[in-house]
Amino acid sequence: MEILSNLALGFGVALSPFNLLMCLVGVVLGTLIGVLPGVGPVATIAMLLPITFNLNPIGALIMLAGIYYGAQYGGSTTAILVNLPGESSSVVTCLDGYQMARRGRAGPALATAAIGSFFAGTISTLVVALFAPPLAEVALKFGPSEYFSLMVLGLVAATVLASGSLIKAISMVLLGLLLGLVGTDVNSGVLRFAFGVSELADGIGFVVVAMGMFGLAEIIVNLEQKEAREVFTSKVGRLMPSKEDFKRMTPAILRGTALGSALGILPGGGALLSSFAAYTVEKKVSRYPAEFGKGAIEGVAGPEAANNAGAQTSFIPLLTLGIPGNAVMALMIGAMMIQGIAPGPQVMTERPQLFWGMIASMWIGNLMLVVLNLPMIGIWIKLLTVPYRILYPTILVFMCIGVFSLSNNPFDVLIMAFFGVLGYICAKLACEPAPMILGFILGPLMEENLRRAMLLSRGDPLVFFQKPISATFLTLSIVLLVVISLPALRSKREEAFAGDEQK
Amino acid sequence: MQIKNEKDFWAGLMFMGFGLAAVTIAVGPPAFLVAAWKSMGWGNLQYGYQMGTAVRMGPAYFPTMLGGLLAFLGFIVFLRGFFSELPPETMKANLSFGILDFVVGVALFAGLGYASKVMFKSGDYGMLAASVILAVLSFLFRPKTKPLILILACGMVFAYLLKPLGLVLATILLVFVAALGGHEYKTKEVAIVAVVLSIFSVVVFVYGLTLPFQIWPAAFY
Amino acid sequence: MKRLALFLVLAATSGLAVAQAWPTRPVRIVAPYAAGGPIDISARLIAAKLQESLGQPVVVENRPGAGGNLGVDYVAKSAPDGHTVVVGAIATHAINPTLMGSVPYDPIKDFRHVALMVQVPNVLIVNLELPAKNVGELVALAKARPGRLDFASGSTGSTGHLAGELFKGMTGTFMVHIPYKGAAPAVIDLMAGRVQLMFDNLASALPNVRSGKVRALAVTTKARSGFLPELPTLDESGLKGFDMTTWWGIMAPGKTPQPVVERLNTEVLKAMAAPDVRDRLRAMGSEQPTIRTPEQFTAFVAAEQKTYAELVKRSGAKPD
């Protein structure tokens, strides 16, 4: 079969000592920056671009790719340990992962994340290898109407993220949507909600919001506890997941992988949506829905698998069509151009070693990451036993430096402080930040696609229902909305879910 | 009517506030306000974005719809604050500051920030001054807000003093201010952590990741 | 008289001394756009070479925002000692001043225009299914279906947008402008047929044209491009006088001393002439610019600003 010979070619390339080294450097570096809050793969890859000039192109791209998916692994670690989402796709991991850590189950949480990510990485690499061209065609079929409907579905699903009051969750989503609109409007060029501050011209950065709402707010709330109670229970349980854990995480991982592989192909937000979608699915099909938000292992396994699968499959539009699916892919295109490689469909045929070598090294990279991360769990657990009074200044230092490194502007820290206050208030008022974050990210995209779809259809709103894919998503949204609100309408005691009310 | 559920009460107010703010900013000032403004001799009060039609949505369309919906939902949450049936202790908001403190804080920042922008062309000094003043005020009058104010202040201090002081000193300062916000403050311990962290940061961020931070104060260059 | 001579000698030598001494610490090239785009890439290419020749680290700092204005403004107000420079582009120095009504800097007075780096034309590309094989057929098609054709651009006010508006004006056709956030999503919709045409800059369009995913009809410059010589220019195709080029180059704060500017100019030109850099710039569709000295560059920027002031007004392009 052709695929086998291609894979053989790929592994032959990827297993060369130099490329192996590049892969290792990439994933280690990626893990490191994923762990550090604020500094992300975009900044790092951008900085390393000049170094790649003098490297062999395949090696360079392997390293850069390693940084990208390595950062996904590292980001999960911070999300679980200190409730800080380094990447937008780690936000969901914070929800249950951090709660697991607080209850002494950081070990199983981290292990689940690593195992889930590896499994997802393997499967999705296969997906990329086998189905890259046809999947790319599917990606092309997604126009503004389809994206809009998908995002509506995502937002409705976001309300499931909250374990508390439904109406407050919807309000938080709306708030997030509004905050996401700050900045320059794509369709008209008008600067909205910026109050004359030019730094807001491109909107508020996701990292800044996440650091403020999740990081700062969490630290402040913890410090306000009356006694100097340790945030993490000192009774640290076992390091590895139990048999029961494995039984529960396996189906979640499978579902997450499927979702992530499917959604990751879509340029622009596909990979992010996959982790949110996975969480929603897990919560809905689980036999223990009340555990979600308090440390349900499926809430870590599913999203983690999804975001890794999404990270791998987001290479598809890049490798097959030469189109970047997100900022990192745009940088990869830059790297390819510097090397004199014109990204596009011809890469697969003109440079099979590059294409298949990269695919093979993606799997090798995932393997390296699991081997690296699993033993590290012991070290991370030890870190958690450090007294909180030493831990939180450390977190703050990394957060501040990380945020500052994004655009070298003190203004960003000011915004982070604003969101810290907002996050603190929301935490005290039992309004959950996760739906808001999703609204924040999707808001501008949703509006952009809505308006563009209306422009293209010359004002015909029925277009959303006329296109099959779009219609499917919208119908699903309506169904989901009904399913979610039924229990809420029936029993007025939905506040009973809110375990976080006591703050 | 008694406020049964403080959390919903304030949450509702917050949502309504944001929602209404969004709508008023997007749509622009009402006619009477424009007239009143003009009659005071303050000039033309013009802001707001174009609404457009449902077919060709202007920049104000989406925000207005969202803002309106948010205000409406916020109102419902607000009402719930009076009719909730859950035990009142769990429904207390437990915010460390009251509404007056909040207003004072915002006013300080806004005022000093604006003043410094006018006087020094950059809002930085004003923000820094406001954080320091707020920190001192909170120490004196509202000890419960200590964690909140100090954590925020340490971030601001770091951000605005990074350029003049360089990474090492700014980090050390950051750790000290942050530690002040916590429960136990052991000077020696904090000092050690501060030094270790600054060395670590320099090694990892400047040498390792080649981020463009100045290590030493600007005066040295 | 003797005093004057002494003074002049001292001034000259101190100028030389400054130039010799510079740079004394790391040099920052501010790229006012997000990492990964052609401007950022070219800045990094240059930076690597400059680092060797200047003996000091040269780092690229991304300060995206406001269509490039943020980064440019930041450098305009930075210390004029030659350690902070910016990549100023047609957007920031010629288009935005008029398009946005006002910008917080003066594109001529607040800058020393050190060296022009890249000049790329825009290419008129169309979806493969569109029944138009040349500009003439496209114009006919547009006239037959007024308001039915959509043209995409990477952002409101970009050269792609202006080119489209100018095209409409000169041919008397009515097409709908669909703005996107960046060229990439626009190209996706172009390939899928949701929009029909686009005036993309050569750097990002070249791979797609070469791979046959889109069809190129013409270039926007007066002279044909050396990379796609078979493509006619819009000027040749009936739009007389059509001449639009996207450009960018190194600029420094207005009060940067002359010797520093000249040394920087020499070094940048040298870096661009290096074979590997030159090849990579060519892969982006850019030939070595003909404008070499800072004075020529300044004159060029001033001329461009006037040209685009007129064009923006004429096209009616507005940030709404």
Coordinates of C-alpha atoms in Angstrom, one line a residue, chain A residues 244-453:
Chain A
E244 CA -11.3 2.8 38.2
D245 CA -9.8 6.0 36.8
F246 CA -8.6 4.2 33.7
K247 CA -12.0 2.7 33.1
R248 CA -13.5 6.1 33.2
M249 CA -11.0 7.9 31.2
T250 CA -10.8 5.5 28.2
P251 CA -14.1 6.3 26.6
A252 CA -13.6 10.0 27.3
I253 CA -10.3 9.9 25.5
L254 CA -11.8 8.1 22.6
R255 CA -14.6 10.6 22.2
G256 CA -12.2 13.5 22.7
T257 CA -9.9 12.3 20.0
A258 CA -12.7 12.0 17.6
L259 CA -14.0 15.5 18.3
G260 CA -10.5 17.0 18.2
S261 CA -9.5 15.4 15.0
A262 CA -12.7 16.6 13.3
L263 CA -12.7 20.1 14.6
G264 CA -9.0 20.7 14.4
I265 CA -9.1 20.8 10.7
L266 CA -11.2 23.9 10.6
P267 CA -9.0 27.0 10.2
G268 CA -9.6 29.6 12.9
G269 CA -10.7 28.3 16.3
G270 CA -11.3 24.7 15.4
A271 CA -8.9 23.3 17.9
L272 CA -10.1 25.5 20.7
L273 CA -13.8 24.5 20.2
S274 CA -12.8 20.9 20.3
S275 CA -11.8 21.0 24.0
F276 CA -14.9 22.8 24.9
A277 CA -17.1 20.5 22.9
A278 CA -15.4 17.5 24.5
Y279 CA -16.1 18.8 27.9
T280 CA -19.7 19.3 27.1
V281 CA -20.1 15.9 25.6
E282 CA -18.4 14.3 28.6
K283 CA -20.6 16.1 31.1
K284 CA -23.8 15.1 29.2
V285 CA -23.0 11.4 28.8
S286 CA -21.4 10.9 32.1
R287 CA -22.9 8.8 34.8
Y288 CA -21.5 11.2 37.4
P289 CA -22.5 14.7 36.1
A290 CA -22.5 16.2 39.5
E291 CA -18.8 15.6 39.8
F292 CA -18.1 17.9 37.0
G293 CA -16.6 21.1 38.3
K294 CA -15.3 19.3 41.3
G295 CA -12.7 17.0 39.8
A296 CA -14.3 14.5 37.4
I297 CA -11.6 12.7 35.6
E298 CA -13.5 12.6 32.3
G299 CA -13.5 16.4 32.5
V300 CA -9.7 16.2 32.0
A301 CA -9.4 13.2 29.8
G302 CA -11.8 14.3 27.1
P303 CA -10.7 17.9 26.6
E304 CA -7.0 17.0 26.8
A305 CA -7.4 14.4 24.1
A306 CA -9.4 16.8 22.1
N307 CA -7.0 19.6 22.2
N308 CA -4.0 17.5 21.3
A309 CA -5.9 15.8 18.4
G310 CA -6.9 19.3 17.3
A311 CA -3.3 20.5 17.5
Q312 CA -2.1 17.7 15.2
T313 CA -4.9 18.0 12.7
S314 CA -4.6 21.8 12.5
F315 CA -1.5 21.0 10.5
I316 CA -3.6 19.6 7.7
P317 CA -4.7 22.9 6.1
L318 CA -1.1 24.0 6.4
L319 CA 0.5 20.9 4.8
T320 CA -2.1 20.3 2.1
L321 CA -3.3 23.7 1.1
G322 CA -0.7 26.0 2.4
I323 CA -3.2 27.8 4.5
P324 CA -2.5 28.6 8.2
G325 CA -5.2 27.6 10.6
N326 CA -3.9 29.7 13.4
A327 CA -1.1 32.1 14.4
V328 CA 1.4 29.3 14.9
M329 CA 0.7 27.8 11.5
A330 CA 1.2 31.3 10.0
L331 CA 4.6 31.3 11.6
M332 CA 5.3 27.9 10.2
I333 CA 4.5 29.2 6.8
G334 CA 7.0 32.0 7.4
A335 CA 9.6 29.4 8.4
M336 CA 8.9 27.5 5.2
M337 CA 9.2 30.6 3.1
I338 CA 12.4 31.5 4.7
Q339 CA 13.7 28.1 3.8
G340 CA 12.5 28.7 0.2
I341 CA 9.7 26.2 0.4
A342 CA 6.5 27.5 -1.1
P343 CA 3.7 26.2 1.1
G344 CA 0.8 24.7 -0.8
P345 CA -0.6 21.5 -2.2
Q346 CA 2.5 20.8 -4.1
V347 CA 4.5 20.2 -1.0
M348 CA 3.1 16.8 -0.6
T349 CA 4.1 15.7 -4.1
E350 CA 7.3 17.7 -4.6
R351 CA 8.7 17.2 -1.2
P352 CA 7.5 13.9 0.2
Q353 CA 10.3 13.7 2.7
L354 CA 9.2 16.9 4.2
F355 CA 5.6 16.0 4.4
W356 CA 5.9 12.4 5.6
G357 CA 8.9 13.2 7.7
M358 CA 6.9 15.8 9.6
I359 CA 4.0 13.4 10.1
A360 CA 6.3 10.7 11.4
S361 CA 8.1 13.1 13.7
M362 CA 4.8 14.2 15.1
W363 CA 4.2 10.8 16.5
I364 CA 7.8 10.5 17.7
G365 CA 7.3 13.9 19.4
N366 CA 4.2 12.7 21.2
L367 CA 6.1 9.6 22.3
M368 CA 8.9 11.7 23.7
L369 CA 6.5 14.0 25.5
V370 CA 4.8 11.1 27.3
V371 CA 8.1 9.7 28.2
L372 CA 9.2 13.1 29.5
N373 CA 6.0 14.1 31.2
L374 CA 5.0 11.0 33.1
P375 CA 8.1 10.8 35.4
M376 CA 7.9 14.6 35.8
I377 CA 4.6 14.1 37.6
G378 CA 6.5 13.2 40.8
I379 CA 8.4 16.5 40.6
W380 CA 5.3 18.5 40.0
I381 CA 3.6 16.9 43.0
K382 CA 6.5 17.8 45.1
L383 CA 6.2 21.4 43.9
L384 CA 2.6 21.5 45.2
T385 CA 3.8 20.8 48.7
V386 CA 5.7 24.0 48.8
P387 CA 3.8 26.3 51.2
Y388 CA 1.4 28.6 49.4
R389 CA 3.0 31.7 50.7
I390 CA 6.1 30.9 48.6
L391 CA 4.1 29.5 45.8
Y392 CA 1.9 32.4 44.9
P393 CA 4.6 35.0 44.6
T394 CA 6.4 32.6 42.2
I395 CA 3.2 32.3 40.2
L396 CA 2.8 36.0 40.1
V397 CA 6.4 36.6 38.9
F398 CA 5.9 34.2 36.0
M399 CA 2.5 35.6 35.2
C400 CA 3.7 39.2 35.1
I401 CA 6.8 38.4 33.1
G402 CA 4.8 36.3 30.8
V403 CA 2.2 38.9 30.1
F404 CA 4.8 41.6 29.7
S405 CA 6.7 39.5 27.1
L406 CA 3.7 39.5 24.8
S407 CA 3.9 43.1 23.7
N408 CA 6.3 44.9 26.0
N409 CA 3.5 47.2 27.1
P410 CA 2.7 47.9 30.7
F411 CA -0.8 48.5 29.6
D412 CA -1.4 44.8 29.3
V413 CA -0.7 44.4 33.0
L414 CA -3.2 47.1 33.7
I415 CA -5.8 45.1 31.8
M416 CA -4.8 42.0 33.6
A417 CA -5.4 43.8 36.9
F418 CA -8.8 44.9 35.6
F419 CA -9.7 41.3 34.8
G420 CA -8.3 40.3 38.2
V421 CA -10.8 42.5 39.9
L422 CA -13.5 41.3 37.6
G423 CA -12.6 37.7 38.2
Y424 CA -12.5 38.3 42.0
I425 CA -15.9 39.8 41.9
C426 CA -17.3 37.1 39.7
A427 CA -15.8 34.4 42.0
K428 CA -17.5 36.0 45.0
L429 CA -20.8 36.3 43.2
A430 CA -20.8 32.8 41.9
C431 CA -20.4 33.7 38.3
E432 CA -18.2 31.3 36.4
P433 CA -15.3 32.5 34.3
A434 CA -15.1 29.6 31.8
P435 CA -18.3 30.5 29.8
M436 CA -17.1 34.1 29.7
I437 CA -13.8 33.1 28.3
L438 CA -15.4 31.1 25.6
G439 CA -17.7 33.9 24.7
F440 CA -14.7 36.3 24.7
I441 CA -12.9 34.2 22.2
L442 CA -15.8 33.3 20.0
G443 CA -17.6 36.7 20.1
P444 CA -15.6 38.6 17.5
L445 CA -15.4 35.5 15.3
M446 CA -19.1 35.0 15.5
E447 CA -19.9 38.6 14.6
E448 CA -17.3 38.6 11.8
N449 CA -18.8 35.5 10.3
L450 CA -22.4 36.6 10.8
R451 CA -21.8 39.9 9.0
R452 CA -19.7 38.3 6.3
A453 CA -22.4 35.7 5.7

